[in-house]
mmCIF file with all atom_site columns, C-alpha atoms in Angstrom:
data_model
loop_
_atom_site.group_PDB
_atom_site.id
_atom_site.type_symbol
_atom_site.label_atom_id
_atom_site.label_alt_id
_atom_site.label_comp_id
_atom_site.label_asym_id
_atom_site.label_entity_id
_atom_site.label_seq_id
_atom_site.pdbx_PDB_ins_code
_atom_site.Cartn_x
_atom_site.Cartn_y
_atom_site.Cartn_z
_atom_site.occupancy
_atom_site.B_iso_or_equiv
_atom_site.pdbx_formal_charge
_atom_site.auth_seq_id
_atom_site.auth_comp_id
_atom_site.auth_asym_id
_atom_site.auth_atom_id
_atom_site.pdbx_PDB_model_num
ATOM 1   C CA . MET A 1 1   ? 122.116 104.007 86.842 1.00 54.00 ? 1   MET A CA 1
ATOM 2   C CA . VAL A 1 2   ? 123.660 105.638 84.194 1.00 51.00 ? 2   VAL A CA 1
ATOM 3   C CA . SER A 1 3   ? 127.257 105.798 83.642 1.00 55.00 ? 3   SER A CA 1
ATOM 4   C CA . ARG A 1 4   ? 129.163 108.726 83.323 1.00 56.00 ? 4   ARG A CA 1
ATOM 5   C CA . LYS A 1 5   ? 130.084 108.144 79.800 1.00 59.00 ? 5   LYS A CA 1
ATOM 6   C CA . ALA A 1 6   ? 126.451 107.752 78.576 1.00 58.00 ? 6   ALA A CA 1
ATOM 7   C CA . GLY A 1 7   ? 125.191 110.945 80.542 1.00 62.00 ? 7   GLY A CA 1
ATOM 8   C CA . GLY A 1 8   ? 128.025 112.967 78.688 1.00 69.00 ? 8   GLY A CA 1
ATOM 9   C CA . THR A 1 9   ? 127.074 111.835 75.393 1.00 73.00 ? 9   THR A CA 1
ATOM 10  C CA . VAL A 1 10  ? 123.473 112.676 75.920 1.00 68.00 ? 10  VAL A CA 1
ATOM 11  C CA . THR A 1 11  ? 124.181 116.291 77.223 1.00 73.00 ? 11  THR A CA 1
ATOM 12  C CA . ALA A 1 12  ? 126.684 116.576 74.679 1.00 69.00 ? 12  ALA A CA 1
ATOM 13  C CA . LEU A 1 13  ? 123.957 115.545 71.557 1.00 64.00 ? 13  LEU A CA 1
ATOM 14  C CA . ALA A 1 14  ? 121.374 117.860 73.486 1.00 66.00 ? 14  ALA A CA 1
ATOM 15  C CA . PHE A 1 15  ? 123.608 121.070 72.888 1.00 62.00 ? 15  PHE A CA 1
ATOM 16  C CA . LEU A 1 16  ? 124.834 119.878 69.474 1.00 59.00 ? 16  LEU A CA 1
ATOM 17  C CA . LEU A 1 17  ? 120.733 119.646 68.250 1.00 60.00 ? 17  LEU A CA 1
ATOM 18  C CA . LEU A 1 18  ? 120.156 123.072 69.954 1.00 63.00 ? 18  LEU A CA 1
ATOM 19  C CA . GLY A 1 19  ? 122.701 124.879 67.654 1.00 60.00 ? 19  GLY A CA 1
ATOM 20  C CA . TRP A 1 20  ? 121.707 123.078 64.741 1.00 57.00 ? 20  TRP A CA 1
ATOM 21  C CA . PRO A 1 21  ? 119.703 125.410 62.568 1.00 57.00 ? 21  PRO A CA 1
ATOM 22  C CA . ALA A 1 22  ? 115.771 124.572 62.336 1.00 54.00 ? 22  ALA A CA 1
ATOM 23  C CA . ILE A 1 23  ? 114.785 123.063 58.891 1.00 53.00 ? 23  ILE A CA 1
ATOM 24  C CA . SER A 1 24  ? 111.799 124.522 57.368 1.00 51.00 ? 24  SER A CA 1
ATOM 25  C CA . VAL A 1 25  ? 109.834 124.078 54.357 1.00 49.00 ? 25  VAL A CA 1
ATOM 26  C CA . PRO A 1 26  ? 109.294 126.677 51.777 1.00 52.00 ? 26  PRO A CA 1
ATOM 27  C CA . ASP A 1 27  ? 105.623 128.169 52.185 1.00 51.00 ? 27  ASP A CA 1
ATOM 28  C CA . GLY A 1 28  ? 105.391 127.824 48.675 1.00 48.00 ? 28  GLY A CA 1
ATOM 29  C CA . LEU A 1 29  ? 104.989 124.008 48.680 1.00 48.00 ? 29  LEU A CA 1
ATOM 30  C CA . GLY A 1 30  ? 102.069 124.108 51.421 1.00 47.00 ? 30  GLY A CA 1
ATOM 31  C CA . LYS A 1 31  ? 100.295 121.220 52.843 1.00 54.00 ? 31  LYS A CA 1
ATOM 32  C CA . LEU A 1 32  ? 101.062 118.024 50.807 1.00 58.00 ? 32  LEU A CA 1
ATOM 33  C CA . LEU A 1 33  ? 102.776 120.010 48.164 1.00 63.00 ? 33  LEU A CA 1
ATOM 34  C CA . THR A 1 34  ? 99.675  121.768 47.140 1.00 69.00 ? 34  THR A CA 1
ATOM 35  C CA . THR A 1 35  ? 99.029  125.514 46.916 1.00 71.00 ? 35  THR A CA 1
ATOM 36  C CA . PRO A 1 36  ? 96.179  127.168 48.888 1.00 71.00 ? 36  PRO A CA 1
ATOM 37  C CA . GLU A 1 37  ? 94.060  127.607 45.816 1.00 71.00 ? 37  GLU A CA 1
ATOM 38  C CA . GLU A 1 38  ? 94.062  123.914 45.131 1.00 73.00 ? 38  GLU A CA 1
ATOM 39  C CA . ARG A 1 39  ? 93.353  122.736 48.449 1.00 72.00 ? 39  ARG A CA 1
ATOM 40  C CA . GLN A 1 40  ? 90.434  124.960 48.137 1.00 68.00 ? 40  GLN A CA 1
ATOM 41  C CA . LEU A 1 41  ? 89.481  123.297 44.659 1.00 70.00 ? 41  LEU A CA 1
ATOM 42  C CA . ILE A 1 42  ? 89.988  119.799 46.734 1.00 72.00 ? 42  ILE A CA 1
ATOM 43  C CA . ALA A 1 43  ? 87.788  120.894 49.497 1.00 70.00 ? 43  ALA A CA 1
ATOM 44  C CA . ALA A 1 44  ? 85.087  122.557 46.905 1.00 67.00 ? 44  ALA A CA 1
ATOM 45  C CA . ARG A 1 45  ? 85.176  119.014 44.741 1.00 68.00 ? 45  ARG A CA 1
ATOM 46  C CA . ARG A 1 46  ? 85.075  116.816 48.008 1.00 69.00 ? 46  ARG A CA 1
ATOM 47  C CA . HIS A 1 47  ? 81.969  118.737 49.799 1.00 62.00 ? 47  HIS A CA 1
ATOM 48  C CA . PRO A 1 48  ? 79.742  120.246 47.039 1.00 60.00 ? 48  PRO A CA 1
ATOM 49  C CA . ALA A 1 49  ? 78.128  123.406 48.165 1.00 57.00 ? 49  ALA A CA 1
ATOM 50  C CA . GLU A 1 50  ? 74.691  123.136 48.930 1.00 53.00 ? 50  GLU A CA 1
ATOM 51  C CA . ALA A 1 51  ? 71.783  125.837 48.564 1.00 48.00 ? 51  ALA A CA 1
ATOM 52  C CA . PRO A 1 52  ? 71.652  128.105 51.528 1.00 48.00 ? 52  PRO A CA 1
ATOM 53  C CA . ALA A 1 53  ? 69.489  126.530 54.526 1.00 48.00 ? 53  ALA A CA 1
ATOM 54  C CA . GLU A 1 54  ? 65.916  128.561 55.492 1.00 51.00 ? 54  GLU A CA 1
ATOM 55  C CA . GLU A 1 55  ? 65.096  128.312 58.949 1.00 51.00 ? 55  GLU A CA 1
ATOM 56  C CA . PRO A 1 56  ? 62.093  125.839 58.852 1.00 52.00 ? 56  PRO A CA 1
ATOM 57  C CA . LYS A 1 57  ? 58.757  127.831 58.503 1.00 50.00 ? 57  LYS A CA 1
ATOM 58  C CA . GLY A 1 58  ? 55.993  127.610 61.540 1.00 50.00 ? 58  GLY A CA 1
ATOM 59  C CA . GLY A 1 59  ? 56.710  130.315 63.560 1.00 60.00 ? 59  GLY A CA 1
ATOM 60  C CA . GLU A 1 60  ? 56.722  128.597 67.606 1.00 79.00 ? 60  GLU A CA 1
ATOM 61  C CA . LEU A 1 61  ? 55.346  125.274 66.771 1.00 86.00 ? 61  LEU A CA 1
ATOM 62  C CA . LEU A 1 62  ? 57.581  122.999 65.068 1.00 87.00 ? 62  LEU A CA 1
ATOM 63  C CA . ARG A 1 63  ? 55.804  119.730 63.658 1.00 90.00 ? 63  ARG A CA 1
ATOM 64  C CA . PHE A 1 64  ? 57.671  116.813 62.122 1.00 89.00 ? 64  PHE A CA 1
ATOM 65  C CA . GLU A 1 65  ? 55.671  115.043 59.610 1.00 89.00 ? 65  GLU A CA 1
ATOM 66  C CA . GLY A 1 66  ? 57.910  112.479 58.777 1.00 87.00 ? 66  GLY A CA 1
ATOM 67  C CA . VAL A 1 67  ? 61.080  111.144 56.348 1.00 87.00 ? 67  VAL A CA 1
ATOM 68  C CA . ALA A 1 68  ? 60.051  110.187 52.956 1.00 87.00 ? 68  ALA A CA 1
ATOM 69  C CA . ARG A 1 69  ? 63.227  108.115 50.480 1.00 82.00 ? 69  ARG A CA 1
ATOM 70  C CA . ASP A 1 70  ? 62.749  108.307 47.022 1.00 81.00 ? 70  ASP A CA 1
ATOM 71  C CA . GLU A 1 71  ? 63.719  105.699 44.409 1.00 81.00 ? 71  GLU A CA 1
ATOM 72  C CA . GLU A 1 72  ? 67.280  106.856 44.402 1.00 82.00 ? 72  GLU A CA 1
ATOM 73  C CA . GLY A 1 73  ? 67.556  106.319 48.548 1.00 79.00 ? 73  GLY A CA 1
ATOM 74  C CA . THR A 1 74  ? 67.904  110.124 49.090 1.00 82.00 ? 74  THR A CA 1
ATOM 75  C CA . LEU A 1 75  ? 65.768  111.047 52.376 1.00 82.00 ? 75  LEU A CA 1
ATOM 76  C CA . ASP A 1 76  ? 63.606  114.302 52.680 1.00 86.00 ? 76  ASP A CA 1
ATOM 77  C CA . VAL A 1 77  ? 62.869  115.463 55.971 1.00 87.00 ? 77  VAL A CA 1
ATOM 78  C CA . TRP A 1 78  ? 59.687  116.948 56.281 1.00 88.00 ? 78  TRP A CA 1
ATOM 79  C CA . ILE A 1 79  ? 58.865  119.637 58.911 1.00 88.00 ? 79  ILE A CA 1
ATOM 80  C CA . ASN A 1 80  ? 55.721  122.184 58.868 1.00 86.00 ? 80  ASN A CA 1
ATOM 81  C CA . GLY A 1 81  ? 54.876  120.827 55.469 1.00 85.00 ? 81  GLY A CA 1
ATOM 82  C CA . GLU A 1 82  ? 57.840  121.575 53.518 1.00 86.00 ? 82  GLU A CA 1
ATOM 83  C CA . ALA A 1 83  ? 60.609  119.158 52.779 1.00 84.00 ? 83  ALA A CA 1
ATOM 84  C CA . LEU A 1 84  ? 63.798  120.369 54.596 1.00 83.00 ? 84  LEU A CA 1
ATOM 85  C CA . GLY A 1 85  ? 66.042  117.632 52.314 1.00 81.00 ? 85  GLY A CA 1
ATOM 86  C CA . GLY A 1 86  ? 68.587  115.113 54.132 1.00 80.00 ? 86  GLY A CA 1
ATOM 87  C CA . PRO A 1 87  ? 69.971  114.767 57.164 1.00 77.00 ? 87  PRO A CA 1
ATOM 88  C CA . SER A 1 88  ? 72.914  116.854 56.393 1.00 78.00 ? 88  SER A CA 1
ATOM 89  C CA . ARG A 1 89  ? 70.747  120.003 55.956 1.00 81.00 ? 89  ARG A CA 1
ATOM 90  C CA . LEU A 1 90  ? 69.312  119.119 59.304 1.00 80.00 ? 90  LEU A CA 1
ATOM 91  C CA . ARG A 1 91  ? 72.654  120.076 61.345 1.00 80.00 ? 91  ARG A CA 1
ATOM 92  C CA . GLN A 1 92  ? 72.217  123.477 60.158 1.00 79.00 ? 92  GLN A CA 1
ATOM 93  C CA . PHE A 1 93  ? 69.656  123.920 62.517 1.00 78.00 ? 93  PHE A CA 1
ATOM 94  C CA . GLY A 1 94  ? 70.648  121.642 65.475 1.00 82.00 ? 94  GLY A CA 1
ATOM 95  C CA . MET A 1 95  ? 68.386  118.696 64.506 1.00 85.00 ? 95  MET A CA 1
ATOM 96  C CA . SER A 1 96  ? 69.561  115.149 63.567 1.00 85.00 ? 96  SER A CA 1
ATOM 97  C CA . LEU A 1 97  ? 67.356  111.750 62.775 1.00 85.00 ? 97  LEU A CA 1
ATOM 98  C CA . VAL A 1 98  ? 67.788  108.459 64.894 1.00 84.00 ? 98  VAL A CA 1
ATOM 99  C CA . GLN A 1 99  ? 66.104  105.513 64.611 1.00 81.00 ? 99  GLN A CA 1
ATOM 100 C CA . GLY A 1 100 ? 65.044  103.606 67.925 1.00 78.00 ? 100 GLY A CA 1
ATOM 101 C CA . GLY A 1 101 ? 64.760  100.198 68.803 1.00 81.00 ? 101 GLY A CA 1
ATOM 102 C CA . ASP A 1 102 ? 61.354  100.193 67.753 1.00 83.00 ? 102 ASP A CA 1
ATOM 103 C CA . GLY A 1 103 ? 62.205  100.903 64.019 1.00 79.00 ? 103 GLY A CA 1
ATOM 104 C CA . VAL A 1 104 ? 60.755  104.398 64.083 1.00 81.00 ? 104 VAL A CA 1
ATOM 105 C CA . VAL A 1 105 ? 62.969  107.263 63.027 1.00 84.00 ? 105 VAL A CA 1
ATOM 106 C CA . ARG A 1 106 ? 62.790  110.143 65.509 1.00 87.00 ? 106 ARG A CA 1
ATOM 107 C CA . LEU A 1 107 ? 63.939  113.880 64.952 1.00 87.00 ? 107 LEU A CA 1
ATOM 108 C CA . VAL A 1 108 ? 66.323  115.041 67.609 1.00 88.00 ? 108 VAL A CA 1
ATOM 109 C CA . LEU A 1 109 ? 66.207  118.923 68.436 1.00 87.00 ? 109 LEU A CA 1
ATOM 110 C CA . LEU A 1 110 ? 68.502  120.971 70.485 1.00 83.00 ? 110 LEU A CA 1
ATOM 111 C CA . THR A 1 111 ? 66.479  123.151 72.574 1.00 80.00 ? 111 THR A CA 1
ATOM 112 C CA . PRO A 1 112 ? 67.719  126.638 73.499 1.00 77.00 ? 112 PRO A CA 1
ATOM 113 C CA . ASP A 1 113 ? 68.869  125.348 76.858 1.00 78.00 ? 113 ASP A CA 1
ATOM 114 C CA . HIS A 1 114 ? 71.124  123.059 75.662 1.00 76.00 ? 114 HIS A CA 1
ATOM 115 C CA . GLY A 1 115 ? 68.808  120.073 76.226 1.00 84.00 ? 115 GLY A CA 1
ATOM 116 C CA . PHE A 1 116 ? 67.038  117.905 73.597 1.00 85.00 ? 116 PHE A CA 1
ATOM 117 C CA . VAL A 1 117 ? 63.638  116.826 72.190 1.00 89.00 ? 117 VAL A CA 1
ATOM 118 C CA . ARG A 1 118 ? 62.891  113.458 70.652 1.00 90.00 ? 118 ARG A CA 1
ATOM 119 C CA . LEU A 1 119 ? 59.835  113.681 68.348 1.00 90.00 ? 119 LEU A CA 1
ATOM 120 C CA . ALA A 1 120 ? 58.380  110.632 66.375 1.00 90.00 ? 120 ALA A CA 1
ATOM 121 C CA . PRO A 1 121 ? 56.362  111.249 63.161 1.00 90.00 ? 121 PRO A CA 1
ATOM 122 C CA . GLY A 1 122 ? 53.274  113.457 64.111 1.00 91.00 ? 122 GLY A CA 1
ATOM 123 C CA . GLN A 1 123 ? 54.575  115.300 67.078 1.00 92.00 ? 123 GLN A CA 1
ATOM 124 C CA . ALA A 1 124 ? 55.306  119.016 67.333 1.00 91.00 ? 124 ALA A CA 1
ATOM 125 C CA . TYR A 1 125 ? 57.607  121.016 69.539 1.00 90.00 ? 125 TYR A CA 1
ATOM 126 C CA . ASP A 1 126 ? 56.163  124.192 70.809 1.00 88.00 ? 126 ASP A CA 1
ATOM 127 C CA . ARG A 1 127 ? 58.986  126.359 71.014 1.00 84.00 ? 127 ARG A CA 1
ATOM 128 C CA . ALA A 1 128 ? 57.120  128.933 73.548 1.00 84.00 ? 128 ALA A CA 1
ATOM 129 C CA . THR A 1 129 ? 56.491  126.325 75.975 1.00 86.00 ? 129 THR A CA 1
ATOM 130 C CA . GLY A 1 130 ? 58.918  123.665 75.663 1.00 86.00 ? 130 GLY A CA 1
ATOM 131 C CA . ARG A 1 131 ? 56.201  121.464 75.453 1.00 88.00 ? 131 ARG A CA 1
ATOM 132 C CA . VAL A 1 132 ? 56.098  118.335 72.930 1.00 90.00 ? 132 VAL A CA 1
ATOM 133 C CA . LEU A 1 133 ? 52.636  118.129 71.751 1.00 90.00 ? 133 LEU A CA 1
ATOM 134 C CA . GLU A 1 134 ? 51.090  114.689 70.342 1.00 91.00 ? 134 GLU A CA 1
ATOM 135 C CA . PRO A 1 135 ? 48.559  114.926 66.958 1.00 87.00 ? 135 PRO A CA 1
ATOM 136 C CA . TRP A 1 136 ? 45.374  115.119 68.835 1.00 85.00 ? 136 TRP A CA 1
ATOM 137 C CA . GLU A 1 137 ? 46.990  118.202 71.235 1.00 85.00 ? 137 GLU A CA 1
ATOM 138 C CA . GLN A 1 138 ? 47.653  120.443 67.831 1.00 80.00 ? 138 GLN A CA 1
ATOM 139 C CA . GLU A 1 139 ? 45.753  122.581 65.910 1.00 77.00 ? 139 GLU A CA 1
ATOM 140 C CA . GLU A 1 140 ? 45.121  121.935 62.277 1.00 70.00 ? 140 GLU A CA 1
ATOM 141 C CA . PRO A 1 141 ? 47.590  123.575 60.059 1.00 62.00 ? 141 PRO A CA 1
ATOM 142 C CA . PRO A 1 142 ? 45.938  125.701 57.521 1.00 57.00 ? 142 PRO A CA 1
ATOM 143 C CA . VAL A 1 143 ? 45.164  124.152 54.512 1.00 57.00 ? 143 VAL A CA 1
ATOM 144 C CA . LYS A 1 144 ? 46.298  125.964 51.285 1.00 56.00 ? 144 LYS A CA 1
ATOM 145 C CA . GLU A 1 145 ? 43.635  127.264 48.459 1.00 56.00 ? 145 GLU A CA 1
ATOM 146 C CA . GLU A 1 146 ? 45.564  124.954 45.821 1.00 53.00 ? 146 GLU A CA 1
ATOM 147 C CA . SER A 1 147 ? 45.187  121.863 47.702 1.00 48.00 ? 147 SER A CA 1
ATOM 148 C CA . ARG A 1 148 ? 41.255  122.248 48.224 1.00 47.00 ? 148 ARG A CA 1
ATOM 149 C CA . GLU A 1 149 ? 40.898  122.862 44.370 1.00 48.00 ? 149 GLU A CA 1
ATOM 150 C CA . GLU A 1 150 ? 43.141  119.426 43.770 1.00 49.00 ? 150 GLU A CA 1
ATOM 151 C CA . THR A 1 151 ? 40.792  117.562 46.239 1.00 50.00 ? 151 THR A CA 1
ATOM 152 C CA . ALA A 1 152 ? 37.767  118.760 44.934 1.00 52.00 ? 152 ALA A CA 1
ATOM 153 C CA . GLY A 1 153 ? 37.301  116.194 42.073 1.00 53.00 ? 153 GLY A CA 1
ATOM 154 C CA . PRO A 1 154 ? 37.534  116.154 38.624 1.00 54.00 ? 154 PRO A CA 1
ATOM 155 C CA . ASN A 1 155 ? 35.058  118.033 36.734 1.00 52.00 ? 155 ASN A CA 1
ATOM 156 C CA . PRO A 1 156 ? 35.296  117.159 32.837 1.00 51.00 ? 156 PRO A CA 1
ATOM 157 C CA . GLU A 1 157 ? 32.989  119.773 31.699 1.00 53.00 ? 157 GLU A CA 1
ATOM 158 C CA . GLY A 1 158 ? 34.347  122.662 33.510 1.00 53.00 ? 158 GLY A CA 1
ATOM 159 C CA . GLU A 1 159 ? 30.913  123.534 35.319 1.00 53.00 ? 159 GLU A CA 1
ATOM 160 C CA . GLU A 1 160 ? 30.847  125.418 38.184 1.00 53.00 ? 160 GLU A CA 1
ATOM 161 C CA . GLU A 1 161 ? 29.246  123.612 41.089 1.00 48.00 ? 161 GLU A CA 1
ATOM 162 C CA . ALA A 1 162 ? 26.858  125.308 43.372 1.00 49.00 ? 162 ALA A CA 1
ATOM 163 C CA . GLU A 1 163 ? 28.111  126.046 46.728 1.00 52.00 ? 163 GLU A CA 1
ATOM 164 C CA . GLY A 1 164 ? 27.012  123.410 49.270 1.00 50.00 ? 164 GLY A CA 1
ATOM 165 C CA . GLU A 1 165 ? 26.312  121.030 46.919 1.00 57.00 ? 165 GLU A CA 1
ATOM 166 C CA . ALA A 1 166 ? 27.917  117.811 46.713 1.00 59.00 ? 166 ALA A CA 1
ATOM 167 C CA . VAL A 1 167 ? 28.739  115.893 43.132 1.00 59.00 ? 167 VAL A CA 1
ATOM 168 C CA . VAL A 1 168 ? 29.698  112.297 43.687 1.00 62.00 ? 168 VAL A CA 1
ATOM 169 C CA . TYR A 1 169 ? 31.868  111.139 40.587 1.00 64.00 ? 169 TYR A CA 1
ATOM 170 C CA . GLY A 1 170 ? 32.121  107.458 39.210 1.00 63.00 ? 170 GLY A CA 1
ATOM 171 C CA . PRO A 1 171 ? 35.139  105.280 38.514 1.00 60.00 ? 171 PRO A CA 1
ATOM 172 C CA . ASP A 1 172 ? 35.507  106.877 34.966 1.00 61.00 ? 172 ASP A CA 1
ATOM 173 C CA . GLY A 1 173 ? 35.544  110.600 36.239 1.00 61.00 ? 173 GLY A CA 1
ATOM 174 C CA . THR A 1 174 ? 31.965  111.395 35.161 1.00 63.00 ? 174 THR A CA 1
ATOM 175 C CA . PRO A 1 175 ? 29.493  112.824 37.715 1.00 64.00 ? 175 PRO A CA 1
ATOM 176 C CA . VAL A 1 176 ? 27.110  110.525 38.755 1.00 62.00 ? 176 VAL A CA 1
ATOM 177 C CA . ASP A 1 177 ? 23.235  111.697 39.467 1.00 64.00 ? 177 ASP A CA 1
ATOM 178 C CA . GLU A 1 178 ? 22.116  109.656 42.195 1.00 56.00 ? 178 GLU A CA 1
ATOM 179 C CA . PRO A 1 179 ? 23.615  107.339 44.467 1.00 49.00 ? 179 PRO A CA 1
ATOM 180 C CA . LYS A 1 180 ? 21.864  103.822 43.567 1.00 53.00 ? 180 LYS A CA 1
ATOM 181 C CA . ASP A 1 181 ? 20.191  102.175 46.474 1.00 53.00 ? 181 ASP A CA 1
ATOM 182 C CA . GLU A 1 182 ? 20.320  98.165  45.869 1.00 48.00 ? 182 GLU A CA 1
#
């Protein structure tokens, strides 16, 4: 039970505090004694601006090709034949990476109905049907012309090769006339 004296003291203290003028901090000091411009500069240094993100190309089919790590430890996520960058860039598209108990890194996508889909490397998500496609269910992506030229093999003399004619190259890069039967 509270004594009358203690109750009166609490009431008097409450009236005293209500009448006390509010103490305010001048606006010029800002948060932690910095100006708004200084806070923006600190934030810009802490989180450097990244290049504007582009939606992964490929239309309705989103093909997760894998994750590559360079010698510096930076991750690149490959989707539809293009490196999108690291995991922080994926968040802009409603995607993230997770590593399963089996050690496989999977791409997690947020679907239009606010569900999610997990893709292992090689799998694709068909946005039109909402299905996950295995590699054997997918159509082959078109091969760029420059890729075909790179895989044609060396031609040190610069000679034109006849269409339909296969040229075999030896380990030294020179054409071999005929395969040797032993």
